[in-house]
PDB file of N, CA and C in Angstrom:
ATOM      1  N   MET L  17       0.777  -1.118   0.005  1.00 47.00           N
ATOM      2  CA  MET L  17      -0.095   0.019   0.064  1.00 47.00           C
ATOM      3  C   MET L  17       0.920   1.175  -0.024  1.00 47.00           C
ATOM      4  N   THR L  18       0.627   2.161  -0.889  1.00 44.00           N
ATOM      5  CA  THR L  18       1.322   3.436  -0.931  1.00 44.00           C
ATOM      6  C   THR L  18       0.317   4.598  -0.445  1.00 44.00           C
ATOM      7  N   VAL L  19       0.853   5.390   0.403  1.00 47.00           N
ATOM      8  CA  VAL L  19       0.091   6.594   0.721  1.00 47.00           C
ATOM      9  C   VAL L  19       0.971   7.721   0.534  1.00 47.00           C
ATOM     10  N   ASP L  20       0.670   8.743  -0.320  1.00 45.00           N
ATOM     11  CA  ASP L  20       1.506   9.999  -0.634  1.00 45.00           C
ATOM     12  C   ASP L  20       0.856  11.091   0.045  1.00 45.00           C
ATOM     13  N   ILE L  21       1.746  11.971   0.557  1.00 46.00           N
ATOM     14  CA  ILE L  21       1.094  13.079   1.422  1.00 46.00           C
ATOM     15  C   ILE L  21       1.899  14.179   0.629  1.00 46.00           C
ATOM     16  N   ALA L  22       0.909  15.125   0.155  1.00 46.00           N
ATOM     17  CA  ALA L  22       1.374  16.205  -0.597  1.00 46.00           C
ATOM     18  C   ALA L  22       1.983  17.275   0.148  1.00 46.00           C
ATOM     19  N   ALA L  23       1.675  17.578   1.405  1.00 46.00           N
ATOM     20  CA  ALA L  23       2.308  18.579   2.027  1.00 46.00           C
ATOM     21  C   ALA L  23       2.353  18.386   3.484  1.00 46.00           C
ATOM     22  N   GLU L  24       3.228  19.000   4.386  1.00 44.00           N
ATOM     23  CA  GLU L  24       3.060  18.868   5.739  1.00 44.00           C
ATOM     24  C   GLU L  24       2.112  19.556   6.366  1.00 44.00           C
ATOM     25  N   THR L  25       1.306  19.052   7.279  1.00 45.00           N
ATOM     26  CA  THR L  25       0.170  19.719   7.806  1.00 45.00           C
ATOM     27  C   THR L  25       0.628  20.656   9.046  1.00 45.00           C
ATOM     28  N   PRO L  26       0.179  21.781   9.100  1.00 45.00           N
ATOM     29  CA  PRO L  26       0.522  22.598  10.278  1.00 45.00           C
ATOM     30  C   PRO L  26      -0.261  22.227  11.534  1.00 45.00           C
ATOM     31  N   GLY L  27       0.066  22.633  12.525  1.00 47.00           N
ATOM     32  CA  GLY L  27      -0.733  22.473  13.934  1.00 47.00           C
ATOM     33  C   GLY L  27      -0.246  21.344  14.733  1.00 47.00           C
ATOM     34  N   ASP L  28      -1.031  21.012  15.758  1.00 46.00           N
ATOM     35  CA  ASP L  28      -0.595  19.938  16.655  1.00 46.00           C
ATOM     36  C   ASP L  28      -1.113  18.714  16.124  1.00 46.00           C
ATOM     37  N   SER L  29      -0.559  17.610  16.633  1.00 46.00           N
ATOM     38  CA  SER L  29      -0.756  16.237  16.247  1.00 46.00           C
ATOM     39  C   SER L  29      -1.782  15.515  17.130  1.00 46.00           C
ATOM     40  N   ASP L  30      -2.735  16.420  17.770  1.00 53.00           N
ATOM     41  CA  ASP L  30      -3.641  15.895  18.527  1.00 53.00           C
ATOM     42  C   ASP L  30      -4.810  15.229  17.699  1.00 53.00           C
ATOM     43  N   ALA L  31      -5.209  14.101  18.129  1.00 53.00           N
ATOM     44  CA  ALA L  31      -6.345  13.411  17.596  1.00 53.00           C
ATOM     45  C   ALA L  31      -7.532  13.525  18.381  1.00 53.00           C
ATOM     46  N   GLU L  32      -8.765  13.798  17.816  1.00 55.00           N
ATOM     47  CA  GLU L  32     -10.092  13.687  18.467  1.00 55.00           C
ATOM     48  C   GLU L  32     -11.012  12.507  17.935  1.00 55.00           C
ATOM     49  N   GLU L  33     -11.141  11.717  18.836  1.00 49.00           N
ATOM     50  CA  GLU L  33     -12.029  10.494  18.450  1.00 49.00           C
ATOM     51  C   GLU L  33     -13.373  10.569  18.837  1.00 49.00           C
ATOM     52  N   THR L  34     -14.346  10.197  17.996  1.00 48.00           N
ATOM     53  CA  THR L  34     -15.637  10.131  18.422  1.00 48.00           C
ATOM     54  C   THR L  34     -16.221   8.728  17.934  1.00 48.00           C
ATOM     55  N   PHE L  35     -16.907   8.223  18.818  1.00 46.00           N
ATOM     56  CA  PHE L  35     -17.623   6.921  18.411  1.00 46.00           C
ATOM     57  C   PHE L  35     -19.062   7.055  17.926  1.00 46.00           C
ATOM     58  N   GLU L  36     -19.264   6.438  16.880  1.00 44.00           N
ATOM     59  CA  GLU L  36     -20.574   6.440  16.375  1.00 44.00           C
ATOM     60  C   GLU L  36     -21.275   4.918  16.255  1.00 44.00           C
ATOM     61  N   THR L  37     -22.740   4.967  16.313  1.00 43.00           N
ATOM     62  CA  THR L  37     -23.324   3.732  16.339  1.00 43.00           C
ATOM     63  C   THR L  37     -23.152   2.960  15.047  1.00 43.00           C
ATOM     64  N   ALA L  38     -23.130   1.690  15.022  1.00 43.00           N
ATOM     65  CA  ALA L  38     -23.065   0.960  13.823  1.00 43.00           C
ATOM     66  C   ALA L  38     -24.381   1.107  12.989  1.00 43.00           C
ATOM     67  N   ALA L  39     -23.957   0.967  11.664  1.00 43.00           N
ATOM     68  CA  ALA L  39     -25.277   0.982  10.705  1.00 43.00           C
ATOM     69  C   ALA L  39     -25.985  -0.131  10.915  1.00 43.00           C
ATOM     70  N   GLU L  40     -27.144  -0.142  10.227  1.00 47.00           N
ATOM     71  CA  GLU L  40     -28.094  -1.322  10.006  1.00 47.00           C
ATOM     72  C   GLU L  40     -27.330  -2.449   9.089  1.00 47.00           C
ATOM     73  N   ALA L  41     -27.590  -3.637   9.328  1.00 48.00           N
ATOM     74  CA  ALA L  41     -26.976  -4.707   8.556  1.00 48.00           C
ATOM     75  C   ALA L  41     -27.474  -4.637   7.086  1.00 48.00           C
ATOM     76  N   GLY L  42     -26.760  -4.634   6.227  1.00 57.00           N
ATOM     77  CA  GLY L  42     -27.232  -4.640   4.784  1.00 57.00           C
ATOM     78  C   GLY L  42     -26.862  -3.306   4.208  1.00 57.00           C
ATOM     79  N   ASP L  43     -26.555  -2.349   5.073  1.00 65.00           N
ATOM     80  CA  ASP L  43     -26.147  -1.000   4.417  1.00 65.00           C
ATOM     81  C   ASP L  43     -24.819  -0.936   4.197  1.00 65.00           C
ATOM     82  N   GLY L  44     -24.136  -1.933   4.132  1.00 76.00           N
ATOM     83  CA  GLY L  44     -22.663  -1.948   3.773  1.00 76.00           C
ATOM     84  C   GLY L  44     -21.933  -2.005   5.143  1.00 76.00           C
ATOM     85  N   PRO L  45     -20.548  -1.844   5.084  1.00 85.00           N
ATOM     86  CA  PRO L  45     -19.834  -1.968   6.365  1.00 85.00           C
ATOM     87  C   PRO L  45     -20.110  -1.110   7.385  1.00 85.00           C
ATOM     88  N   SER L  46     -20.142  -1.440   8.700  1.00 91.00           N
ATOM     89  CA  SER L  46     -20.509  -0.613   9.898  1.00 91.00           C
ATOM     90  C   SER L  46     -19.354   0.160  10.265  1.00 91.00           C
ATOM     91  N   ILE L  47     -19.565   1.235  10.855  1.00 93.00           N
ATOM     92  CA  ILE L  47     -18.548   2.157  11.302  1.00 93.00           C
ATOM     93  C   ILE L  47     -18.144   1.860  12.718  1.00 93.00           C
ATOM     94  N   ILE L  48     -16.718   1.525  12.981  1.00 94.00           N
ATOM     95  CA  ILE L  48     -16.172   1.270  14.190  1.00 94.00           C
ATOM     96  C   ILE L  48     -15.927   2.490  14.990  1.00 94.00           C
ATOM     97  N   TYR L  49     -15.239   3.575  14.377  1.00 93.00           N
ATOM     98  CA  TYR L  49     -15.019   4.724  15.013  1.00 93.00           C
ATOM     99  C   TYR L  49     -14.683   5.795  13.875  1.00 93.00           C
ATOM    100  N   THR L  50     -14.552   6.871  14.350  1.00 95.00           N
ATOM    101  CA  THR L  50     -14.164   8.305  13.537  1.00 95.00           C
ATOM    102  C   THR L  50     -13.234   8.983  14.393  1.00 95.00           C
ATOM    103  N   ALA L  51     -12.223   9.383  13.876  1.00 95.00           N
ATOM    104  CA  ALA L  51     -11.109  10.258  14.547  1.00 95.00           C
ATOM    105  C   ALA L  51     -10.903  11.328  13.484  1.00 95.00           C
ATOM    106  N   TYR L  52     -10.341  12.596  14.101  1.00 95.00           N
ATOM    107  CA  TYR L  52      -9.984  13.587  13.458  1.00 95.00           C
ATOM    108  C   TYR L  52      -8.675  14.048  13.634  1.00 95.00           C
ATOM    109  N   PHE L  53      -7.835  14.437  12.643  1.00 95.00           N
ATOM    110  CA  PHE L  53      -6.440  14.559  12.760  1.00 95.00           C
ATOM    111  C   PHE L  53      -6.075  16.002  12.096  1.00 95.00           C
ATOM    112  N   THR L  54      -4.990  16.702  12.609  1.00 92.00           N
ATOM    113  CA  THR L  54      -4.543  17.788  11.984  1.00 92.00           C
ATOM    114  C   THR L  54      -3.089  17.385  11.447  1.00 92.00           C
ATOM    115  N   ALA L  55      -2.534  16.318  11.823  1.00 93.00           N
ATOM    116  CA  ALA L  55      -1.240  15.756  11.357  1.00 93.00           C
ATOM    117  C   ALA L  55      -1.435  14.648  10.460  1.00 93.00           C
ATOM    118  N   ALA L  56      -0.748  14.644   9.233  1.00 93.00           N
ATOM    119  CA  ALA L  56      -0.848  13.524   8.358  1.00 93.00           C
ATOM    120  C   ALA L  56      -0.220  12.377   8.840  1.00 93.00           C
ATOM    121  N   GLU L  57       0.929  12.642   9.577  1.00 95.00           N
ATOM    122  CA  GLU L  57       1.558  11.274  10.093  1.00 95.00           C
ATOM    123  C   GLU L  57       0.820  10.313  10.972  1.00 95.00           C
ATOM    124  N   GLU L  58      -0.180  10.981  11.721  1.00 95.00           N
ATOM    125  CA  GLU L  58      -1.220  10.265  12.638  1.00 95.00           C
ATOM    126  C   GLU L  58      -2.117   9.456  11.642  1.00 95.00           C
ATOM    127  N   LEU L  59      -2.666  10.147  10.674  1.00 96.00           N
ATOM    128  CA  LEU L  59      -3.582   9.702   9.679  1.00 96.00           C
ATOM    129  C   LEU L  59      -3.017   8.432   9.013  1.00 96.00           C
ATOM    130  N   VAL L  60      -1.623   8.520   8.616  1.00 96.00           N
ATOM    131  CA  VAL L  60      -0.973   7.634   7.979  1.00 96.00           C
ATOM    132  C   VAL L  60      -0.869   6.278   8.952  1.00 96.00           C
ATOM    133  N   GLU L  61      -0.506   6.588  10.082  1.00 96.00           N
ATOM    134  CA  GLU L  61      -0.533   5.421  11.051  1.00 96.00           C
ATOM    135  C   GLU L  61      -1.822   4.569  11.068  1.00 96.00           C
ATOM    136  N   HIS L  62      -2.922   5.313  11.185  1.00 96.00           N
ATOM    137  CA  HIS L  62      -4.196   4.897  11.181  1.00 96.00           C
ATOM    138  C   HIS L  62      -4.474   4.087   9.957  1.00 96.00           C
ATOM    139  N   ILE L  63      -4.112   4.537   8.754  1.00 96.00           N
ATOM    140  CA  ILE L  63      -4.413   3.807   7.553  1.00 96.00           C
ATOM    141  C   ILE L  63      -3.597   2.502   7.335  1.00 96.00           C
ATOM    142  N   ARG L  64      -2.311   2.471   7.867  1.00 97.00           N
ATOM    143  CA  ARG L  64      -1.556   1.254   7.852  1.00 97.00           C
ATOM    144  C   ARG L  64      -2.042   0.340   8.933  1.00 97.00           C
ATOM    145  N   ALA L  65      -2.591   0.664  10.079  1.00 95.00           N
ATOM    146  CA  ALA L  65      -3.243  -0.136  10.932  1.00 95.00           C
ATOM    147  C   ALA L  65      -4.281  -0.867  10.387  1.00 95.00           C
ATOM    148  N   ALA L  66      -5.195  -0.228   9.851  1.00 95.00           N
ATOM    149  CA  ALA L  66      -6.458  -0.620   9.193  1.00 95.00           C
ATOM    150  C   ALA L  66      -6.020  -1.744   8.061  1.00 95.00           C
ATOM    151  N   ASP L  67      -5.103  -1.388   7.303  1.00 94.00           N
ATOM    152  CA  ASP L  67      -4.548  -2.178   6.089  1.00 94.00           C
ATOM    153  C   ASP L  67      -4.171  -3.526   6.880  1.00 94.00           C
ATOM    154  N   VAL L  68      -3.272  -3.559   7.832  1.00 95.00           N
ATOM    155  CA  VAL L  68      -2.798  -4.729   8.528  1.00 95.00           C
ATOM    156  C   VAL L  68      -3.759  -5.481   9.009  1.00 95.00           C
ATOM    157  N   LEU L  69      -4.909  -4.875   9.675  1.00 93.00           N
ATOM    158  CA  LEU L  69      -6.072  -5.571  10.204  1.00 93.00           C
ATOM    159  C   LEU L  69      -7.209  -6.028   9.073  1.00 93.00           C
ATOM    160  N   ASN L  70      -6.965  -5.636   7.836  1.00 92.00           N
ATOM    161  CA  ASN L  70      -7.760  -5.878   6.776  1.00 92.00           C
ATOM    162  C   ASN L  70      -9.218  -5.408   7.072  1.00 92.00           C
ATOM    163  N   LEU L  71      -9.155  -4.047   7.663  1.00 94.00           N
ATOM    164  CA  LEU L  71     -10.433  -3.447   7.786  1.00 94.00           C
ATOM    165  C   LEU L  71     -10.513  -2.326   6.732  1.00 94.00           C
ATOM    166  N   GLY L  72     -11.690  -1.722   6.579  1.00 93.00           N
ATOM    167  CA  GLY L  72     -11.768  -0.808   5.554  1.00 93.00           C
ATOM    168  C   GLY L  72     -11.766   0.542   6.227  1.00 93.00           C
ATOM    169  N   PHE L  73     -11.680   1.676   5.481  1.00 94.00           N
ATOM    170  CA  PHE L  73     -11.580   3.048   6.058  1.00 94.00           C
ATOM    171  C   PHE L  73     -12.064   3.949   5.094  1.00 94.00           C
ATOM    172  N   ARG L  74     -12.193   5.119   5.420  1.00 94.00           N
ATOM    173  CA  ARG L  74     -12.684   6.127   4.556  1.00 94.00           C
ATOM    174  C   ARG L  74     -11.941   7.489   5.145  1.00 94.00           C
ATOM    175  N   VAL L  75     -11.310   8.283   4.194  1.00 95.00           N
ATOM    176  CA  VAL L  75     -10.512   9.413   4.557  1.00 95.00           C
ATOM    177  C   VAL L  75     -11.134  10.530   3.874  1.00 95.00           C
ATOM    178  N   GLU L  76     -11.533  11.590   4.629  1.00 96.00           N
ATOM    179  CA  GLU L  76     -11.817  12.964   3.898  1.00 96.00           C
ATOM    180  C   GLU L  76     -11.005  14.128   4.521  1.00 96.00           C
ATOM    181  N   SER L  77     -10.592  15.020   3.599  1.00 95.00           N
ATOM    182  CA  SER L  77      -9.793  16.111   4.107  1.00 95.00           C
ATOM    183  C   SER L  77     -10.550  17.376   3.794  1.00 95.00           C
ATOM    184  N   TYR L  78     -10.293  18.291   4.416  1.00 93.00           N
ATOM    185  CA  TYR L  78     -10.800  19.564   4.373  1.00 93.00           C
ATOM    186  C   TYR L  78     -10.046  20.721   4.901  1.00 93.00           C
ATOM    187  N   VAL L  79     -10.318  21.922   4.385  1.00 92.00           N
ATOM    188  CA  VAL L  79      -9.557  23.203   4.900  1.00 92.00           C
ATOM    189  C   VAL L  79     -10.383  23.866   5.940  1.00 92.00           C
ATOM    190  N   VAL L  80      -9.898  24.317   6.881  1.00 88.00           N
ATOM    191  CA  VAL L  80     -10.450  24.944   7.922  1.00 88.00           C
ATOM    192  C   VAL L  80      -9.719  26.379   8.248  1.00 88.00           C
ATOM    193  N   SER L  81     -10.699  27.334   8.181  1.00 85.00           N
ATOM    194  CA  SER L  81     -10.133  28.734   8.467  1.00 85.00           C
ATOM    195  C   SER L  81     -10.014  29.046  10.030  1.00 85.00           C
ATOM    196  N   SER L  82      -9.006  29.757  10.278  1.00 77.00           N
ATOM    197  CA  SER L  82      -8.794  29.890  11.720  1.00 77.00           C
ATOM    198  C   SER L  82      -9.674  31.255  12.173  1.00 77.00           C
ATOM    199  N   ASP L  83     -10.042  31.135  13.426  1.00 77.00           N
ATOM    200  CA  ASP L  83     -10.867  32.133  14.084  1.00 77.00           C
ATOM    201  C   ASP L  83     -10.133  33.514  14.240  1.00 77.00           C
ATOM    202  N   GLU L  84      -8.786  33.325  14.560  1.00 77.00           N
ATOM    203  CA  GLU L  84      -7.880  34.392  14.842  1.00 77.00           C
ATOM    204  C   GLU L  84      -7.472  35.270  13.585  1.00 77.00           C
ATOM    205  N   ALA L  85      -7.083  34.504  12.512  1.00 73.00           N
ATOM    206  CA  ALA L  85      -6.587  35.127  11.380  1.00 73.00           C
ATOM    207  C   ALA L  85      -7.337  34.778  10.049  1.00 73.00           C
ATOM    208  N   SER L  86      -8.065  35.632   9.446  1.00 72.00           N
ATOM    209  CA  SER L  86      -8.968  35.409   8.576  1.00 72.00           C
ATOM    210  C   SER L  86      -8.246  34.642   7.234  1.00 72.00           C
ATOM    211  N   ASP L  87      -6.914  34.920   7.052  1.00 79.00           N
ATOM    212  CA  ASP L  87      -6.323  34.296   6.009  1.00 79.00           C
ATOM    213  C   ASP L  87      -5.501  33.087   6.419  1.00 79.00           C
ATOM    214  N   ALA L  88      -5.441  32.639   7.542  1.00 83.00           N
ATOM    215  CA  ALA L  88      -4.816  31.574   7.868  1.00 83.00           C
ATOM    216  C   ALA L  88      -5.819  30.311   7.769  1.00 83.00           C
ATOM    217  N   THR L  89      -5.371  29.219   7.251  1.00 88.00           N
ATOM    218  CA  THR L  89      -6.027  28.083   6.969  1.00 88.00           C
ATOM    219  C   THR L  89      -5.298  26.825   7.463  1.00 88.00           C
ATOM    220  N   GLN L  90      -5.941  25.744   7.749  1.00 89.00           N
ATOM    221  CA  GLN L  90      -5.341  24.556   8.240  1.00 89.00           C
ATOM    222  C   GLN L  90      -6.039  23.241   7.519  1.00 89.00           C
ATOM    223  N   ILE L  91      -5.300  22.328   7.094  1.00 92.00           N
ATOM    224  CA  ILE L  91      -5.799  21.009   6.637  1.00 92.00           C
ATOM    225  C   ILE L  91      -6.269  20.151   7.781  1.00 92.00           C
ATOM    226  N   GLU L  92      -7.443  19.651   7.877  1.00 94.00           N
ATOM    227  CA  GLU L  92      -7.731  18.586   8.801  1.00 94.00           C
ATOM    228  C   GLU L  92      -8.081  17.301   7.965  1.00 94.00           C
ATOM    229  N   PHE L  93      -8.237  16.270   8.714  1.00 96.00           N
ATOM    230  CA  PHE L  93      -8.325  14.871   8.121  1.00 96.00           C
ATOM    231  C   PHE L  93      -9.571  14.230   9.072  1.00 96.00           C
ATOM    232  N   GLU L  94     -10.465  13.726   8.375  1.00 96.00           N
ATOM    233  CA  GLU L  94     -11.428  12.675   9.049  1.00 96.00           C
ATOM    234  C   GLU L  94     -11.316  11.274   8.628  1.00 96.00           C
ATOM    235  N   PHE L  95     -11.006  10.293   9.658  1.00 96.00           N
ATOM    236  CA  PHE L  95     -10.584   9.023   9.350  1.00 96.00           C
ATOM    237  C   PHE L  95     -11.665   8.401   9.777  1.00 96.00           C
ATOM    238  N   THR L  96     -12.404   7.514   9.142  1.00 96.00           N
ATOM    239  CA  THR L  96     -13.565   6.480   9.791  1.00 96.00           C
ATOM    240  C   THR L  96     -13.088   5.222   9.476  1.00 96.00           C
ATOM    241  N   LEU L  97     -13.022   4.455  10.427  1.00 95.00           N
ATOM    242  CA  LEU L  97     -12.729   3.031  10.458  1.00 95.00           C
ATOM    243  C   LEU L  97     -13.843   2.187  10.293  1.00 95.00           C
ATOM    244  N   LEU L  98     -13.728   1.199   9.201  1.00 94.00           N
ATOM    245  CA  LEU L  98     -15.036   0.366   8.878  1.00 94.00           C
ATOM    246  C   LEU L  98     -14.819  -0.964   9.327  1.00 94.00           C
ATOM    247  N   SER L  99     -16.026  -1.780   9.590  1.00 91.00           N
ATOM    248  CA  SER L  99     -15.790  -3.118   9.930  1.00 91.00           C
ATOM    249  C   SER L  99     -15.269  -3.990   8.729  1.00 91.00           C
ATOM    250  N   GLU L 100     -15.298  -3.702   7.634  1.00 89.00           N
ATOM    251  CA  GLU L 100     -14.869  -4.536   6.626  1.00 89.00           C
ATOM    252  C   GLU L 100     -14.489  -3.700   5.426  1.00 89.00           C
ATOM    253  N   LEU L 101     -13.826  -4.254   4.462  1.00 83.00           N
ATOM    254  CA  LEU L 101     -13.614  -3.553   3.103  1.00 83.00           C
ATOM    255  C   LEU L 101     -14.866  -3.230   2.301  1.00 83.00           C
ATOM    256  N   PRO L 102     -15.088  -1.961   1.986  1.00 78.00           N
ATOM    257  CA  PRO L 102     -16.313  -1.577   1.061  1.00 78.00           C
ATOM    258  C   PRO L 102     -16.225  -2.195  -0.281  1.00 78.00           C
ATOM    259  N   VAL L 103     -17.242  -2.407  -0.825  1.00 76.00           N
ATOM    260  CA  VAL L 103     -17.290  -3.040  -2.111  1.00 76.00           C
ATOM    261  C   VAL L 103     -17.235  -1.863  -2.991  1.00 76.00           C
ATOM    262  N   ARG L 104     -16.560  -2.004  -4.124  1.00 71.00           N
ATOM    263  CA  ARG L 104     -16.438  -0.806  -5.061  1.00 71.00           C
ATOM    264  C   ARG L 104     -17.222  -1.234  -6.182  1.00 71.00           C
ATOM    265  N   GLY L 105     -18.159  -0.241  -6.698  1.00 70.00           N
ATOM    266  CA  GLY L 105     -18.862  -0.504  -7.919  1.00 70.00           C
ATOM    267  C   GLY L 105     -18.058  -0.224  -9.052  1.00 70.00           C
ATOM    268  N   GLU L 106     -18.471  -1.078 -10.155  1.00 65.00           N
ATOM    269  CA  GLU L 106     -17.660  -0.888 -11.309  1.00 65.00           C
ATOM    270  C   GLU L 106     -18.187   0.075 -12.451  1.00 65.00           C
TER     271      GLU L 106
END
């Protein structure tokens, strides 16, 4: 598995985890947990762990504006661990 990181992410490497309830059976893989990261290194660690355990995951990234400075932005990541690998439609 190869993970490319375009740029270093600014900010602390603190992760915030939230637990969500599992989806109904038949709706695809259920969510085990969701974590939010400001550091790409921690995101990569979670991706590698999911790969080793043969679990699925979903990653979303987004840009967040700072409250203190209107022109300062930060990249944040949402990592969702899934109970199994999702099925890809062709």
